[in-house]
Coordinates of C-alpha atoms in Angstrom, one line a residue:
X58 CA 2.4 38.3 -41.6
X59 CA 1.3 39.6 -45.0
X60 CA -1.6 41.8 -46.0
X61 CA -3.6 38.9 -47.3
X62 CA -3.5 37.2 -44.0
X63 CA -4.7 40.3 -42.2
X64 CA -7.6 40.7 -44.7
X65 CA -8.6 37.0 -44.2
X66 CA -8.7 37.5 -40.4
X67 CA -10.9 40.6 -40.8
X68 CA -13.2 38.9 -43.3
X69 CA -13.7 36.0 -41.0
X70 CA -14.8 38.3 -38.2
X71 CA -17.2 40.1 -40.6
X72 CA -18.6 36.8 -41.8
X73 CA -19.2 35.5 -38.3
X74 CA -20.8 38.8 -37.3
X75 CA -23.1 38.7 -40.3
X76 CA -24.2 35.2 -39.4
X77 CA -24.8 36.3 -35.8
X78 CA -26.9 39.3 -37.0
X79 CA -28.9 37.1 -39.4
X80 CA -29.6 34.7 -36.6
X81 CA -30.7 37.5 -34.3
X82 CA -33.0 38.7 -37.0
X83 CA -34.4 35.2 -37.4
X84 CA -35.0 35.1 -33.7
X85 CA -36.8 38.4 -33.7
X86 CA -38.9 37.5 -36.7
X87 CA -40.1 34.3 -35.0
X88 CA -40.7 35.8 -31.6
X89 CA -44.4 34.9 -31.8
X90 CA -44.0 31.6 -33.7
X91 CA -45.5 28.8 -31.7
X92 CA -42.9 26.2 -30.8
X93 CA -39.9 28.3 -31.9
X94 CA -36.7 27.9 -29.9
X95 CA -34.3 30.8 -29.8
X96 CA -31.1 30.1 -31.8
X97 CA -27.6 31.2 -31.0
X98 CA -24.3 31.3 -32.9
X99 CA -21.4 29.3 -31.4
X100 CA -18.1 30.9 -32.5
X101 CA -14.7 29.2 -32.5
X102 CA -11.2 30.6 -33.2
X103 CA -9.6 29.4 -36.4
X104 CA -6.5 27.2 -36.0
X105 CA -3.4 29.4 -35.6
X106 CA -0.4 29.3 -37.9
X107 CA 3.3 29.6 -37.1
X108 CA 4.7 33.1 -37.0
X109 CA 8.2 34.6 -36.9
X110 CA 10.3 32.8 -34.4
X111 CA 10.0 29.3 -33.0
X112 CA 7.5 30.2 -30.2
X113 CA 5.3 32.6 -32.0
X114 CA 1.9 31.8 -33.5
X115 CA -0.5 34.0 -35.4
X116 CA -4.3 33.9 -35.1
X117 CA -6.4 33.2 -38.2
X118 CA -9.6 34.9 -37.0
X119 CA -12.9 33.3 -36.1
X120 CA -15.4 30.8 -37.6
X121 CA -19.0 29.8 -36.9
X122 CA -18.8 26.4 -35.3
X123 CA -22.6 25.8 -35.1
X124 CA -26.0 27.5 -34.8
X125 CA -27.7 25.7 -31.9
X126 CA -31.1 25.8 -30.4
X127 CA -31.7 27.1 -26.9
X128 CA -33.8 24.0 -25.9
X129 CA -34.1 21.9 -22.8
X130 CA -35.2 18.3 -23.4
X131 CA -36.4 17.9 -19.8
X132 CA -38.7 20.9 -20.1
X133 CA -39.9 19.6 -23.5
X134 CA -40.9 16.3 -21.9
X135 CA -42.7 18.2 -19.1
X136 CA -44.5 20.3 -21.6
X137 CA -45.7 17.1 -23.4
X138 CA -46.9 15.7 -20.1
X139 CA -48.6 18.9 -19.1
X140 CA -50.3 19.2 -22.5
X141 CA -51.5 15.6 -22.2
X142 CA -53.0 16.2 -18.8
X143 CA -54.6 19.5 -19.6
X144 CA -56.2 18.2 -22.8
X145 CA -57.4 15.1 -20.9
X146 CA -59.4 17.1 -18.4
X147 CA -60.5 19.7 -20.8
X148 CA -62.0 17.1 -23.1
X149 CA -63.8 15.4 -20.2
X150 CA -65.1 18.8 -19.0
X151 CA -66.7 19.5 -22.4
X152 CA -68.4 16.1 -22.5
X153 CA -69.6 16.3 -18.8
X154 CA -71.0 19.8 -19.4
X155 CA -73.1 18.3 -22.2
X156 CA -74.3 15.6 -19.8
X157 CA -75.0 18.1 -17.1
X158 CA -77.4 20.0 -19.5
X159 CA -79.3 16.7 -20.1
X160 CA -80.2 16.6 -16.4
X161 CA -80.7 20.3 -15.9
X162 CA -84.2 20.6 -14.3
X163 CA -84.1 24.4 -13.7
X164 CA -85.9 25.3 -16.9
X165 CA -88.8 22.9 -16.7
X166 CA -90.1 19.6 -15.4
X167 CA -87.4 17.0 -15.1
X168 CA -87.7 13.3 -14.3
X169 CA -87.7 14.0 -10.5
X170 CA -90.8 16.2 -10.7
X171 CA -92.5 13.9 -13.2
X172 CA -91.9 10.9 -11.1
X173 CA -93.3 12.7 -8.0
X174 CA -96.4 13.7 -10.0
X175 CA -96.9 10.0 -11.1
X176 CA -97.0 8.8 -7.4
X177 CA -99.0 11.9 -6.3
X178 CA -101.7 11.0 -8.8
X179 CA -102.1 7.6 -7.2
X180 CA -102.4 9.4 -3.8
X181 CA -105.2 11.4 -5.3
X182 CA -106.9 8.3 -6.6
X183 CA -106.7 6.6 -3.2
X184 CA -108.9 9.5 -1.9
X185 CA -111.5 9.0 -4.7
X186 CA -111.0 5.6 -6.4
X187 CA -113.9 6.0 -8.8
X188 CA -112.9 9.5 -10.1
X189 CA -112.5 9.2 -13.9
X190 CA -110.6 12.5 -14.2
X191 CA -107.9 11.3 -11.8
X192 CA -107.6 8.0 -13.7
X193 CA -107.0 9.9 -16.9
X194 CA -104.5 12.1 -15.1
X195 CA -102.7 8.9 -14.0
X196 CA -102.5 7.8 -17.6
X197 CA -101.1 11.1 -18.7
X198 CA -98.6 11.2 -15.9
X199 CA -97.5 7.7 -16.8
X200 CA -97.0 8.7 -20.5
X201 CA -95.0 11.7 -19.3
X202 CA -92.9 9.5 -17.0
X203 CA -92.0 6.9 -19.7
X204 CA -91.4 9.6 -22.3
X205 CA -88.9 11.4 -20.0
X206 CA -87.0 8.2 -19.3
X207 CA -86.7 7.7 -23.1
X208 CA -85.7 11.4 -23.5
X209 CA -82.9 11.1 -20.9
X210 CA -81.6 7.9 -22.5
X211 CA -81.7 9.4 -26.0
X212 CA -79.9 12.6 -25.0
X213 CA -77.2 10.7 -23.1
X214 CA -76.8 8.4 -26.1
X215 CA -76.5 11.6 -28.3
X216 CA -73.6 12.7 -26.0
X217 CA -72.0 9.3 -26.7
X218 CA -72.5 9.8 -30.4
X219 CA -71.0 13.3 -30.2
X220 CA -68.0 11.7 -28.5
X221 CA -67.7 9.1 -31.2
X222 CA -67.6 11.9 -33.8
X223 CA -64.8 13.6 -31.9
X224 CA -62.9 10.4 -31.6
X225 CA -63.1 9.9 -35.4
X226 CA -62.0 13.5 -36.1
X227 CA -59.1 13.2 -33.7
X228 CA -57.9 9.9 -35.3
X229 CA -57.7 11.7 -38.6
X230 CA -55.7 14.5 -37.0
X231 CA -53.3 12.0 -35.3
X232 CA -52.6 10.4 -38.7
X233 CA -51.7 13.8 -40.2
X234 CA -49.4 14.6 -37.3
X235 CA -47.6 11.2 -37.4
X236 CA -47.1 11.4 -41.2
X237 CA -45.5 14.8 -40.8
X238 CA -43.3 13.6 -37.9
X239 CA -42.1 10.7 -40.0
X240 CA -41.3 13.1 -42.9
X241 CA -39.4 15.5 -40.6
X242 CA -37.4 12.6 -39.2
X243 CA -36.2 11.8 -42.7
X244 CA -35.4 15.4 -43.6
X245 CA -33.6 16.0 -40.3
X246 CA -31.5 12.9 -40.8
X247 CA -30.5 14.1 -44.3
X248 CA -29.5 17.5 -43.1
X249 CA -27.4 16.2 -40.2
X250 CA -25.6 13.8 -42.6
X251 CA -24.3 16.9 -44.4
X252 CA -23.5 18.7 -41.1
X253 CA -26.3 21.2 -41.5
X254 CA -28.3 22.6 -38.5
X255 CA -32.0 21.5 -38.9
X256 CA -33.1 23.7 -36.0
X257 CA -36.3 24.9 -37.5
X258 CA -37.3 21.4 -38.5
X259 CA -36.6 20.2 -34.9
X260 CA -38.7 23.0 -33.5
X261 CA -41.6 21.9 -35.8
X262 CA -41.1 18.3 -34.8
X263 CA -41.2 19.1 -31.1
X264 CA -44.3 21.1 -31.6
X265 CA -46.0 18.2 -33.4
X266 CA -44.9 15.8 -30.6
X267 CA -46.5 18.2 -28.1
X268 CA -49.7 18.2 -30.0
X269 CA -49.6 14.4 -30.4
X270 CA -49.2 14.1 -26.6
X271 CA -52.4 16.1 -26.2
X272 CA -54.3 13.1 -27.7
X273 CA -52.9 10.2 -25.6
X274 CA -50.0 9.2 -23.4
X275 CA -46.9 8.7 -25.6
X276 CA -43.2 8.1 -25.0
X277 CA -40.4 9.4 -27.3
X278 CA -36.8 8.4 -27.7
X279 CA -34.0 9.3 -30.1
X280 CA -32.8 6.7 -32.6
X281 CA -29.2 7.9 -32.8
X282 CA -29.6 9.0 -36.4
X283 CA -31.4 12.3 -35.8
X284 CA -34.9 10.8 -35.8
X285 CA -37.3 10.5 -32.9
X286 CA -39.4 7.3 -32.4
X287 CA -42.8 7.6 -30.8
X288 CA -44.6 4.8 -28.8
X289 CA -48.1 4.8 -27.6
X290 CA -47.8 3.8 -23.9
X291 CA -49.2 0.4 -23.4
X292 CA -49.8 -0.2 -27.1
X293 CA -46.7 -0.1 -29.3
X294 CA -44.7 2.0 -31.8
X295 CA -46.5 4.8 -33.6
X296 CA -43.6 6.4 -35.5
X297 CA -40.4 4.6 -36.2
X298 CA -38.0 6.6 -38.3
X299 CA -39.8 7.6 -41.4
X300 CA -42.6 5.1 -41.0
X301 CA -45.9 6.1 -39.3
X302 CA -48.6 3.7 -38.2
X303 CA -52.2 4.6 -39.0
X304 CA -55.3 5.0 -36.7
X305 CA -58.6 3.7 -38.0
X306 CA -62.1 3.7 -36.5
X307 CA -64.9 1.1 -36.9
X308 CA -68.3 0.4 -35.5
X309 CA -68.5 -2.4 -33.0
X310 CA -70.9 -4.6 -31.1
X311 CA -71.5 -3.9 -27.5
X312 CA -68.8 -5.0 -25.1
X313 CA -70.5 -4.9 -21.6
X314 CA -67.3 -6.1 -19.9
X315 CA -65.6 -2.9 -21.0
X316 CA -68.6 -0.6 -20.9
X317 CA -68.5 -0.1 -24.6
X318 CA -72.1 0.6 -26.0
X319 CA -73.6 -1.0 -29.1
X320 CA -72.5 0.5 -32.4
X321 CA -69.9 2.8 -30.8
X322 CA -66.6 3.5 -32.4
X323 CA -63.5 1.5 -31.6
X324 CA -59.9 2.5 -32.4
X325 CA -57.7 0.3 -34.3
X326 CA -54.0 0.7 -35.3
X327 CA -51.3 -1.4 -36.9
X328 CA -49.1 -0.4 -33.9
X329 CA -50.6 -3.2 -31.9
X330 CA -50.7 -6.9 -32.6
X331 CA -54.2 -6.9 -31.2
X332 CA -55.3 -4.2 -33.7
X333 CA -58.1 -2.9 -31.4
X334 CA -56.6 -0.4 -28.9
X335 CA -59.7 1.5 -27.7
X336 CA -59.3 0.8 -24.0
X337 CA -55.5 0.7 -24.1
X338 CA -55.3 4.4 -24.9
X339 CA -54.7 6.4 -21.7
X340 CA -54.6 10.1 -21.0
X341 CA -55.0 13.0 -23.4
X342 CA -58.1 13.8 -25.4
X343 CA -58.8 10.3 -26.6
X344 CA -58.3 8.8 -23.1
X345 CA -60.7 11.4 -21.6
X346 CA -63.4 10.9 -24.2
X347 CA -63.3 7.1 -24.0
X348 CA -63.4 7.2 -20.2
X349 CA -66.5 9.4 -20.3
X350 CA -68.2 7.4 -23.0
X351 CA -67.6 3.9 -21.7
X352 CA -67.6 4.6 -18.0
X353 CA -69.4 7.8 -16.9
X354 CA -72.2 7.8 -19.5
X355 CA -72.7 4.0 -19.3
X356 CA -73.0 4.2 -15.5
X357 CA -75.6 6.9 -15.9
X358 CA -77.6 4.8 -18.4
X359 CA -77.3 1.7 -16.1
X360 CA -78.6 3.6 -13.2
X361 CA -81.5 5.0 -15.2
X362 CA -82.3 1.5 -16.3
X363 CA -82.2 0.4 -12.6
X364 CA -84.7 3.1 -11.7
X365 CA -87.1 2.4 -14.7
X366 CA -87.0 -1.4 -14.0
X367 CA -87.6 -0.9 -10.3
X368 CA -90.7 1.3 -11.0
X369 CA -92.0 -1.1 -13.6
X370 CA -91.5 -4.3 -11.6
X371 CA -92.8 -3.0 -8.2
X372 CA -95.8 -1.1 -9.6
X373 CA -96.8 -4.2 -11.6
X374 CA -96.3 -6.5 -8.6
X375 CA -98.9 -4.5 -6.7
X376 CA -101.2 -3.8 -9.6
X377 CA -101.5 -7.4 -10.8
X378 CA -102.7 -8.5 -7.3
X379 CA -105.4 -5.8 -7.2
X380 CA -108.7 -5.7 -9.0
X381 CA -110.0 -3.3 -11.7
X382 CA -113.4 -1.7 -11.8
X383 CA -114.8 -4.9 -13.4
X384 CA -113.4 -7.1 -10.6
X385 CA -110.6 -8.6 -12.8
X386 CA -107.1 -9.3 -11.4
X387 CA -103.7 -9.9 -13.1
X388 CA -103.7 -6.7 -15.3
X389 CA -100.2 -5.3 -15.6
X390 CA -99.9 -1.5 -15.3
X391 CA -96.7 -1.4 -17.4
X392 CA -95.6 -3.7 -20.1
X393 CA -93.5 -6.5 -18.5
X394 CA -89.7 -6.1 -18.7
X395 CA -87.8 -9.4 -18.8
X396 CA -84.5 -7.7 -17.7
X397 CA -83.4 -4.3 -16.7
X398 CA -81.2 -3.9 -19.8
X399 CA -82.4 -0.8 -21.7
X400 CA -85.4 -0.6 -19.3
X401 CA -85.4 3.2 -19.6
X402 CA -86.0 2.9 -23.4
X403 CA -88.6 0.1 -23.2
X404 CA -90.6 1.2 -20.2
X405 CA -94.2 1.6 -21.5
X406 CA -97.8 1.8 -20.1
X407 CA -99.6 -1.4 -20.8
X408 CA -102.1 -1.5 -23.7
X409 CA -104.9 -2.6 -21.3
X410 CA -104.5 0.6 -19.2
X411 CA -103.8 2.8 -22.1
X412 CA -107.0 1.8 -23.9
X413 CA -109.3 1.8 -20.8
X414 CA -108.6 3.6 -17.5
X415 CA -111.2 1.3 -15.8
X416 CA -108.3 -1.2 -15.8
X417 CA -106.4 0.9 -13.3
X418 CA -106.8 -1.2 -10.1
X419 CA -107.2 0.6 -6.8
X420 CA -108.1 -2.2 -4.3
X421 CA -107.5 -5.8 -3.4
X422 CA -111.1 -7.0 -2.6
X423 CA -113.8 -7.9 -5.1
X424 CA -117.1 -6.0 -4.7
X425 CA -115.6 -3.5 -2.3
X426 CA -116.3 0.0 -3.7
X427 CA -113.9 2.5 -2.3
X428 CA -111.1 0.0 -1.6
X429 CA -108.0 2.1 -2.1
X430 CA -105.2 -0.1 -0.6
X431 CA -103.6 -0.8 -3.9
X432 CA -103.4 2.9 -4.8
X433 CA -101.9 3.7 -1.4
X434 CA -99.4 0.9 -1.8
X435 CA -98.3 2.1 -5.2
X436 CA -98.0 5.7 -4.0
X437 CA -95.8 4.5 -1.1
X438 CA -93.3 2.9 -3.5
X439 CA -91.8 6.4 -3.9
X440 CA -90.5 6.2 -0.3
X441 CA -89.6 2.5 -0.1
X442 CA -85.9 1.6 -0.1
X443 CA -86.0 -0.6 -3.2
X444 CA -82.7 0.3 -4.8
X445 CA -79.0 -0.1 -3.9
X446 CA -79.7 -3.3 -2.0
X447 CA -82.4 -1.7 0.1
X448 CA -80.4 1.5 0.9
X449 CA -82.0 4.0 -1.4
X450 CA -85.5 5.2 -2.3
X451 CA -86.4 6.1 -5.9
X452 CA -85.9 9.8 -5.2
X453 CA -82.6 9.1 -3.5
X454 CA -81.5 7.1 -6.5
X455 CA -82.3 9.7 -9.1
X456 CA -80.9 12.5 -7.0
X457 CA -77.6 10.6 -6.6
X458 CA -77.3 10.4 -10.4
X459 CA -77.8 14.1 -10.7
X460 CA -75.4 15.0 -7.8
X461 CA -72.7 12.7 -9.2
X462 CA -72.9 14.4 -12.6

């Protein structure tokens, strides 16, 4: 064995050690880098050569076979799933906290107290049917009632609008992520073709896939060429090789069968033949927001409409059978509502009562001063089981809305 061979063997060891030290330094430098996977140098002995004698071989030193990532694909999948579930409930929590503030009655008069005041004023009127001050107080209490119904609906719809703005922002973020994943697929493929180790690029891609999973339920699989394809579960492909599909948002008409309110945002993507994928998105931030907007909030609005419609219909039913101070019948207390749809927004004191409190009817008989049966009947509506198929009073109904929230 000559001196050159000895020097070559020594040089190979120094080169391998230098690579190992550089890799260690790279690991230390990225200790706080999000998504970074520790790298390690895999060493391999060089092929031996024949030495003196038939049975003797001489070692040729060491070489760096590969620089690999310390990465577990199973754990990576679990992280994606955990990120998706955490983001889903976190996003729902933010939206539901906003809804909770709408119905917070600790800082002032809420609908429950205003509704009680409305019926209490009719009880007062039953004790003194000709009292003009009480009649004016009824008119004021009614305005407060209808205004609070509109306030609640408007603020719930504002929460829906806020959700729409978040959906639009998230769709833009998703597009940016998928574009980068597609670009990384192409770069990783190119590096693997020339037998390089694209470890840092793979770390970046895994991090992006984890972030992408926070927006919706996805599935990923390798394409055999170094790339990772991404599918939206229940929809279709989102990233295929170096091609990324795009999310778009657009305003839509109401879709009652899906709970989607008028003028809300719907999600569209070329990943689906149907284009519109709003209610096919499950899990993650988008799934949580869509569920709150089209299920939770719409249920709240429907129940508010049920309550407003029940008050309007039942008060009018009694009031129109009663007589006003001039002995006239058939005067509605509220404007008539043809359906319960958006009743909380359209509920309004009738012009006849708003212009003249003498049109507030208190009794059922003509020429019967002091007849208070109509006022009593209206005040008793508060305790009648008129909602939920005769199972709930108006107080029960509203309290159930608040308790559910």
